[in-house]
Structures are given as C-alpha cells and as structure tokens.
mmCIF file of C-alpha atoms in Angstrom:
data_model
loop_
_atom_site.group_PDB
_atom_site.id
_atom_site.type_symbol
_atom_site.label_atom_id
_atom_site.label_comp_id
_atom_site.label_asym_id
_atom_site.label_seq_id
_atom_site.Cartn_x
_atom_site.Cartn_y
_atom_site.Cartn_z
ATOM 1 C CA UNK A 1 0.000 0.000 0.000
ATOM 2 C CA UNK A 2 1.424 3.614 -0.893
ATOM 3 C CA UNK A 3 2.575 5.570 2.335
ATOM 4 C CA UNK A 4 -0.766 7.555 3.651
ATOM 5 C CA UNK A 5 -0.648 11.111 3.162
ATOM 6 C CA UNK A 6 -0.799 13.533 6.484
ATOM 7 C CA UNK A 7 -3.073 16.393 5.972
ATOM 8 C CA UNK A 8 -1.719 19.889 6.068
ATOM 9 C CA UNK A 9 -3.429 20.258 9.926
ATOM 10 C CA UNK A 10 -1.432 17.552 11.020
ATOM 11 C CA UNK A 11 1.514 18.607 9.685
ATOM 12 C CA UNK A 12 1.165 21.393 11.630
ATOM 13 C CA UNK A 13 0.567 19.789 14.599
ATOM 14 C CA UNK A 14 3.231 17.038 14.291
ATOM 15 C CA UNK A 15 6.061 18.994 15.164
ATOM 16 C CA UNK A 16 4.364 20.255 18.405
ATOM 17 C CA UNK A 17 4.045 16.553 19.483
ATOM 18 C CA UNK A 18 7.190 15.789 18.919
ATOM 19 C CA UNK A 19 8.492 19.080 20.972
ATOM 20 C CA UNK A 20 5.856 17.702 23.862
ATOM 21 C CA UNK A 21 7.124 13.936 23.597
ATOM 22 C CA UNK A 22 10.466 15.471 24.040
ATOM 23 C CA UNK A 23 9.398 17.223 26.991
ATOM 24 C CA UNK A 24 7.691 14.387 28.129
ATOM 25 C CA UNK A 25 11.024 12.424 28.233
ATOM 26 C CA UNK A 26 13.148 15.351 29.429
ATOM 27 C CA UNK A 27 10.773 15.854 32.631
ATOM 28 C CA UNK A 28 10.730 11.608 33.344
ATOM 29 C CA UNK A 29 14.666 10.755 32.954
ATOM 30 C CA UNK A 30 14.925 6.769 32.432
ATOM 31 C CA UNK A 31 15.450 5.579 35.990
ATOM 32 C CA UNK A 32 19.250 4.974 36.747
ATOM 33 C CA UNK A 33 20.725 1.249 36.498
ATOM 34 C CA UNK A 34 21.392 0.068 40.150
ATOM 35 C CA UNK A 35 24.985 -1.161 40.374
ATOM 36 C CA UNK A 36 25.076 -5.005 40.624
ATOM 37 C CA UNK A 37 25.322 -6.007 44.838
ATOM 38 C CA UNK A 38 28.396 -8.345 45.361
ATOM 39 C CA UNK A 39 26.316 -11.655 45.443
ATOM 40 C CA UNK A 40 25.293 -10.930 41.955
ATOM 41 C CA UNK A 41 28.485 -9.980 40.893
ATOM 42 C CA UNK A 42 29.508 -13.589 42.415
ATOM 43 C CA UNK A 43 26.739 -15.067 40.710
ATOM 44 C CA UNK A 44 27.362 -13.914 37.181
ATOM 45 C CA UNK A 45 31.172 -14.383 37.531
ATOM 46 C CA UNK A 46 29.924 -18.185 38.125
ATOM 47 C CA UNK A 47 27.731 -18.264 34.908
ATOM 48 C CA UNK A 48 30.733 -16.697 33.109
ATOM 49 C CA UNK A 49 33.232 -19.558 34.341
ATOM 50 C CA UNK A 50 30.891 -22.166 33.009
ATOM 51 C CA UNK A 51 29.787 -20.627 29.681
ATOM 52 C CA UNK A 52 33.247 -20.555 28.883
ATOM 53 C CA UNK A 53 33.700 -23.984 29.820
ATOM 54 C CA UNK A 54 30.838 -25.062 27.627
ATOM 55 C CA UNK A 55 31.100 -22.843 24.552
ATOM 56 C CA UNK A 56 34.882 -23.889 24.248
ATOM 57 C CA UNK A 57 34.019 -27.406 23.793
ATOM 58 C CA UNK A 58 30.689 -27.013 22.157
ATOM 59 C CA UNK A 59 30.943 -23.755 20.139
ATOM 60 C CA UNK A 60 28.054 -21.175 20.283
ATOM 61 C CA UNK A 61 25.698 -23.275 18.268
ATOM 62 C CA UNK A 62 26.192 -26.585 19.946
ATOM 63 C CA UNK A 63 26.553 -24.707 23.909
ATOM 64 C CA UNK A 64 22.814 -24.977 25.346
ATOM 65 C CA UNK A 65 21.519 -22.391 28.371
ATOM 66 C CA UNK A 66 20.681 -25.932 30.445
ATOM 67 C CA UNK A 67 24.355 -26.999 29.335
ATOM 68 C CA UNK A 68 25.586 -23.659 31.539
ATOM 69 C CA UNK A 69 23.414 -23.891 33.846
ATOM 70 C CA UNK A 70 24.479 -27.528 34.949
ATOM 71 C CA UNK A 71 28.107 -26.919 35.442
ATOM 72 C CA UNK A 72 27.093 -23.874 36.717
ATOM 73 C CA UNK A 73 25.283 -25.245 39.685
ATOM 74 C CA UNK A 74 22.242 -23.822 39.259
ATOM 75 C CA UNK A 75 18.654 -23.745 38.091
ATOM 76 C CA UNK A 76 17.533 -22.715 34.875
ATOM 77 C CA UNK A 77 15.635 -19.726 35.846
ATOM 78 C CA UNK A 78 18.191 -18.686 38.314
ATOM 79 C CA UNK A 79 20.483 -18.098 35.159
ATOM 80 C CA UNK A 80 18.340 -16.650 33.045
ATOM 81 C CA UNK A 81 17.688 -14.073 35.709
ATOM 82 C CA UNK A 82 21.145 -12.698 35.429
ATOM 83 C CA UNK A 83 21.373 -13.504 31.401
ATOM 84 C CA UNK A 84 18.060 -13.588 29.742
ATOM 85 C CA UNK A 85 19.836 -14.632 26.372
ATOM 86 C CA UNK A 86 22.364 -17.114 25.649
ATOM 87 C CA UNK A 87 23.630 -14.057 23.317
ATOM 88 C CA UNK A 88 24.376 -11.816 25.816
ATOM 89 C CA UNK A 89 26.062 -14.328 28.123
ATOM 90 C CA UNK A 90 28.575 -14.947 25.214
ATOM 91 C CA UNK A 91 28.887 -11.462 23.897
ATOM 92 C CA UNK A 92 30.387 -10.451 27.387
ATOM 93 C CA UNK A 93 32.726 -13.160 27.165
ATOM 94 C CA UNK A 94 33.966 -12.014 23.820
ATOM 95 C CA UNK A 95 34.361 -8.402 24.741
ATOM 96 C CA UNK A 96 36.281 -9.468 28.023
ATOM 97 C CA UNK A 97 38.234 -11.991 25.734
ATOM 98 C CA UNK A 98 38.753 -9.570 22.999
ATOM 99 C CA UNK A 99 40.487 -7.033 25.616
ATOM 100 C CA UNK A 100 42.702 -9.464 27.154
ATOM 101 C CA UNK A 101 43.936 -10.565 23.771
ATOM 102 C CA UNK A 102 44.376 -7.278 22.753
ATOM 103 C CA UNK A 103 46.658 -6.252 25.646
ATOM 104 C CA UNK A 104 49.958 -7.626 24.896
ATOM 105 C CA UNK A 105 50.104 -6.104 21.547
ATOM 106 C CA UNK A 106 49.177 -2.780 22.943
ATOM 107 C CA UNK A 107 52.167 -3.269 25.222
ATOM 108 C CA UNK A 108 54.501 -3.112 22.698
ATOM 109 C CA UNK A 109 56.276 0.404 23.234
ATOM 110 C CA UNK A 110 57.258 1.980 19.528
ATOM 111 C CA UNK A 111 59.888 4.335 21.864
ATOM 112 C CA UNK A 112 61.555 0.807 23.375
ATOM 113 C CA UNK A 113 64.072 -2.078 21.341
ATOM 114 C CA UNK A 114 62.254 -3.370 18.564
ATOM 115 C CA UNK A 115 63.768 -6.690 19.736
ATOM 116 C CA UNK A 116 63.218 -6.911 22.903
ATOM 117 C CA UNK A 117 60.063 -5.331 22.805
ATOM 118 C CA UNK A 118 58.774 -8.190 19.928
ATOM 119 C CA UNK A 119 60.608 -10.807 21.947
ATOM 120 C CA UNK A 120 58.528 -9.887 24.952
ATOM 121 C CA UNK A 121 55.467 -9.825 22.659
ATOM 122 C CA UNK A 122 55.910 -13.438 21.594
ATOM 123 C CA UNK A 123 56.730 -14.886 25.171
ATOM 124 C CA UNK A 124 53.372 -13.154 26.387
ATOM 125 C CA UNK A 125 51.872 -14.393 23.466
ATOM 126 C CA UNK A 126 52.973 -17.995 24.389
ATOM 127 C CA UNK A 127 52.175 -17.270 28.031
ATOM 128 C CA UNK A 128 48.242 -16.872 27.134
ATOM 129 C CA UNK A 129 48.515 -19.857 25.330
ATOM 130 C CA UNK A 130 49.545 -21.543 28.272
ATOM 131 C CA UNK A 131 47.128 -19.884 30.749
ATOM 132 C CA UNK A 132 43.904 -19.272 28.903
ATOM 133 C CA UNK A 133 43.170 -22.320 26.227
ATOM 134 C CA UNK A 134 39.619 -22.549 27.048
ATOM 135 C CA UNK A 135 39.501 -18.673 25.635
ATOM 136 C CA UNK A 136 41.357 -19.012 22.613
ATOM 137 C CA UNK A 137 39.838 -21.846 21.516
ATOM 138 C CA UNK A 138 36.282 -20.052 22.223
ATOM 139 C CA UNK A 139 38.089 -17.126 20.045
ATOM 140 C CA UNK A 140 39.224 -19.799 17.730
ATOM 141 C CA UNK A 141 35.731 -21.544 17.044
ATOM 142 C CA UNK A 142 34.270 -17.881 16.702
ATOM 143 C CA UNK A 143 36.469 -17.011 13.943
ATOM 144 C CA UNK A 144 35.532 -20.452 11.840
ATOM 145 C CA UNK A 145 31.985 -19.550 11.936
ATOM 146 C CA UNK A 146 32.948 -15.760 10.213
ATOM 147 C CA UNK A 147 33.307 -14.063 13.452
ATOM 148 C CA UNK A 148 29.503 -13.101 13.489
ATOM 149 C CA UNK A 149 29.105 -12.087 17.016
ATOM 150 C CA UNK A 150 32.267 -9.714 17.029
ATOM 151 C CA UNK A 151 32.786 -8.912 13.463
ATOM 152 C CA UNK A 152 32.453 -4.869 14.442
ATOM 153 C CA UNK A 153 34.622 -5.478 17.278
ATOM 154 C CA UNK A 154 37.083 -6.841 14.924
ATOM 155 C CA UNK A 155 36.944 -4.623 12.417
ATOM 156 C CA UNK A 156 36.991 -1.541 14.759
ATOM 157 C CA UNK A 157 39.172 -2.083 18.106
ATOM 158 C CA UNK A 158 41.250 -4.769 16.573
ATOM 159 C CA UNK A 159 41.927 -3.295 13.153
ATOM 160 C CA UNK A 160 43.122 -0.020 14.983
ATOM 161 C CA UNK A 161 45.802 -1.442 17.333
ATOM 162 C CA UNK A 162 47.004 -3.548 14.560
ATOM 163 C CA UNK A 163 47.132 -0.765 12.174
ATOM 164 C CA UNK A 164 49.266 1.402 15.100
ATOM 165 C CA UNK A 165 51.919 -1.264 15.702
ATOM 166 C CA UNK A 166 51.778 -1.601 12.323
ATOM 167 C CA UNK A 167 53.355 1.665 12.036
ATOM 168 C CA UNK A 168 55.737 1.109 14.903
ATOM 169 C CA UNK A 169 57.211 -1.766 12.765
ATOM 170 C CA UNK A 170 57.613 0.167 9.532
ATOM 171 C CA UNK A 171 59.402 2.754 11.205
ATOM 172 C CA UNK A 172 61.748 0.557 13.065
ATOM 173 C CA UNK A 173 62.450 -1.212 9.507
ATOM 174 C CA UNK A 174 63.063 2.815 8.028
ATOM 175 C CA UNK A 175 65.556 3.613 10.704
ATOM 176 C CA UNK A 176 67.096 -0.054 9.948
ATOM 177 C CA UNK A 177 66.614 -1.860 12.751
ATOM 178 C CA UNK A 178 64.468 -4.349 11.485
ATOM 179 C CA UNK A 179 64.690 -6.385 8.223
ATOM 180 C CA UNK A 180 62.266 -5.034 5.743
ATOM 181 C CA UNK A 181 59.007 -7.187 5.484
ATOM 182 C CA UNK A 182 55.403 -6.865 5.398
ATOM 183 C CA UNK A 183 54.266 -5.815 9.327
ATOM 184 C CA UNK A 184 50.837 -6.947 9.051
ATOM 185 C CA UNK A 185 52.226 -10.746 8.002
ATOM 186 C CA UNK A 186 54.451 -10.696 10.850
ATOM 187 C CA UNK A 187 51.645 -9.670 13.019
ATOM 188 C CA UNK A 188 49.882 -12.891 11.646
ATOM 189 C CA UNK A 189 52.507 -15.174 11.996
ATOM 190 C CA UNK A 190 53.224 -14.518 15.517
ATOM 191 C CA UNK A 191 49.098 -14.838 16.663
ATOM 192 C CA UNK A 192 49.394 -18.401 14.477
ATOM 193 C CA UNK A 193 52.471 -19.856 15.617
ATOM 194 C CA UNK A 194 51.914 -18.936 19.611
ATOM 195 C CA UNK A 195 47.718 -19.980 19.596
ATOM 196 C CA UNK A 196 48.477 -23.345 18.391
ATOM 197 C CA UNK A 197 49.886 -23.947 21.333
ATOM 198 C CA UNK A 198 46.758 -23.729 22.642
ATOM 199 C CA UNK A 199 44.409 -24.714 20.180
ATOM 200 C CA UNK A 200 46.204 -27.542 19.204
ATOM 201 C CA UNK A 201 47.467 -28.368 22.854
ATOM 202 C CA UNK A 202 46.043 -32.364 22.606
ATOM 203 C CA UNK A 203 48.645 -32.792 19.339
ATOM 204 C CA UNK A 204 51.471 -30.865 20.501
ATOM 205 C CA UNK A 205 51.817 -32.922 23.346
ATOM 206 C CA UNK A 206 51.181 -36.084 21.815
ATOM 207 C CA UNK A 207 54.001 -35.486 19.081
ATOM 208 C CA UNK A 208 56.544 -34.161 21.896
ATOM 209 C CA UNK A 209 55.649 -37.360 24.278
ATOM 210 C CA UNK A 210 56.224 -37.763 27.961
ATOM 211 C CA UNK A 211 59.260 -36.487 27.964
ATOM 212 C CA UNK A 212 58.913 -33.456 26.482
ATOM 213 C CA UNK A 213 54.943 -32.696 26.892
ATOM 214 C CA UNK A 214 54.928 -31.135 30.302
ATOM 215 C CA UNK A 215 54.991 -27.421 31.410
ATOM 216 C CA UNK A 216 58.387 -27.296 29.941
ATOM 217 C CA UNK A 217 56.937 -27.450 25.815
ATOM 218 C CA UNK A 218 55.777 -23.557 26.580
ATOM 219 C CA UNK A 219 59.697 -22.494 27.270
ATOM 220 C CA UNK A 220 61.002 -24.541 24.392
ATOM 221 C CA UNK A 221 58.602 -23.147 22.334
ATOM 222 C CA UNK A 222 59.219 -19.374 23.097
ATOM 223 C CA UNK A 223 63.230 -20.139 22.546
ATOM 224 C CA UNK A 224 62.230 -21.731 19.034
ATOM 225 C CA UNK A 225 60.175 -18.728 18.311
ATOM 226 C CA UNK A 226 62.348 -15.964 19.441
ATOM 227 C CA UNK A 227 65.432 -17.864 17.317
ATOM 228 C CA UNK A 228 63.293 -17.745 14.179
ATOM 229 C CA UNK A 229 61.742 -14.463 14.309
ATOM 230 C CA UNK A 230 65.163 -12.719 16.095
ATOM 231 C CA UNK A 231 66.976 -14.563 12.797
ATOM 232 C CA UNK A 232 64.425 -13.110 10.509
ATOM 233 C CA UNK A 233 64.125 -9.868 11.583
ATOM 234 C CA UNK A 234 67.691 -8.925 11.940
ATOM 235 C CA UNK A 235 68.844 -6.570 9.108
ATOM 236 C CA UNK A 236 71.150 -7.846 6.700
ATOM 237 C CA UNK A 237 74.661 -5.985 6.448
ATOM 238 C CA UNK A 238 74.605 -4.251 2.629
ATOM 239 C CA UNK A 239 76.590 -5.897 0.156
ATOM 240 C CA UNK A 240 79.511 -4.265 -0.991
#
C-alpha cells in the first residue's frame, strides 16, 4: 500500500508533538541502572566460568543455556535471571576476551628495542597460550563460523591497534633496525604460531611425548620462536 498522506493540519501539529514527547522524556529521565550487589556480581562471575567452559568445547551453536546452567550449579531460571539470552552471556565473554587478547600487543612500546620489545610480545603471546586455552579456543571456534558475534569489534578495536603497531614496525624497519618485510604478516605469523599452542594443545603434546609434553613445551617453544623471528628480523649488512 502507498505511504498515507498527512493532511496539512497535522503537519502542523506534528512537530508540536514531537516538541511535547520530548518534553515528556526530558521531565521523566529513564530511571538509573542500580549497580550489581556483590552476590550478583559472584553469581554472574559463576555463569561466566561455566559458559566458557561449555562454549569452548561445544561452540556457540552446539553450547545450550541448560548446558551452563548444569556446570554452573544452578537452576535454569536462576540463570536466566542474570542472562536472559544465551547471546548476551557470550557477547560479554567475547568483549572481556577480545580485551585481554588485545593487551599484549598494545604493550609493545614503539619508543623501546624493537627486539626486545617483539621478543617480549611473543613470550606473552605464548604465556596466554599456556594460561587461557579454554579462551582461545572459544576465540578460535568464533572465527571459523565468520566471526559473526564480534565482526564490528574486529573490524573496529582490533583493526586499529594492529594498524598502530603496524606503524611502529615500519618505522623501526626505516631507521634499519628491522629487516624489511610486510608488518601486518608478521603480526599474523606470531598470533598463528603462539595460539596453536593452545588450540592444538592435545597434538602438541602427543608429538613431543612424555618427555617433552609437560609445562616445559611452553619455554622450548618461546626459545624456538624468538630464534626464528630474532633470525628473521635482523637486518642484513649491505653488500659491498
């Protein structure tokens, strides 16, 4: 049906109930949010734990609200009281997740050694690996699905820091510290080659076997790492 007409009367009246609605709203503020007592801070902390349990072995489509609610000790309804949507409960965890992963490449100083300074990026890299598998593989299994629950996070907040460090690395190639190469790549190689340590924890320590498989595999790795990137990186003497 076309789009009915108003009549020249209403249009002259529609503006003055949209200045009253205003005032309407302006004189009955939306009541303020009451911060969150420390038992229900407690509580959702709890769901948190064990929605990250469950979506890191089931994924977002396969995790289930009863799922978290089990290994969360607690009834159905009590849950949904603090997370009416299994949505919601998993978009905070990606947020929080999204910061923390986000942190070690922000702590990479562009004033500081580029080699030290990418050194200590790759052993705190390999140090998340180590203490937070459950959240990179619930990263992990977001990103095989097309990222569709933090694409604008991605795009935004990550893009940004990348493209700054990105920077930092160019310049420390221009002033010849660094072999030339393309910063974004390296970037990628060092998120792939420190994650599948925790991704692909189960076959690492398989391959390595009992003697090599225990807490020990994390320092290996970061001297293996540091060796091939510290190699690559360092700028080649001009030929004469």
């Amino acid at each position: 049906m076309p789009p009915t007409k108003m009549k020249p009367a209403e249009i002259a009246v529609a503006p003055k109930r949209a200045h009253k609605a205003e005032a309407k709203a302006a004189s009955h503020p939306a009541p303020k949010v009451r911060p969150l007592t420390r038992i229900q801070r407690e509580k959702q902390d709890v769901i948190l734990e064990a929605a990250l349990e469950v979506f890191s072995v089931q994924g977002f489509r396969g995790a289930t609200i009863d799922q978290i609610a089990e290994v969360a000790g607690m009834s159905k309804p009590n849950l949904l009281y603090y997370f009416p949507r299994k949505e919601e409960i998993h978009r905070r965890l990606m947020a929080t997740l999204l910061e923390t992963w986000l942190a070690p490449l922000q702590e990479m100083d562009g004033a500081g050694d580029p080699f030290p300074e990418i050194r200590s990026y790759i052993r705190r890299k390999l140090e998340m690996a180590r203490d937070y598998p459950r959240e990179s593989r619930l990263f992990a299994n977001e990103m095989l699905q097309g990222a569709p629950r933090i694409i604008e996070m991605i795009e935004v907040d990550l893009k940004n820091l990348v493209d700054e460090k990105a920077k930092v690395l160019l310049k420390w190639m221009d002033e010849g510290k660094l072999a030339r190469t393309d910063p974004y790549h390296l970037i990628f190689s060092i998120w792939a080659m420190t994650q599948h340590y925790a991704d692909f924890d189960v076959q690492v320590r398989a391959v390595l076997g009992p003697g090599r498989n225990g807490e020990g595999r994390f320092d290996d790795a970061a001297r293996y790492l540091e060796q091939l990137f510290m190699h690559g990186l360092t700028p080649k003497p001009p030929r004469g």
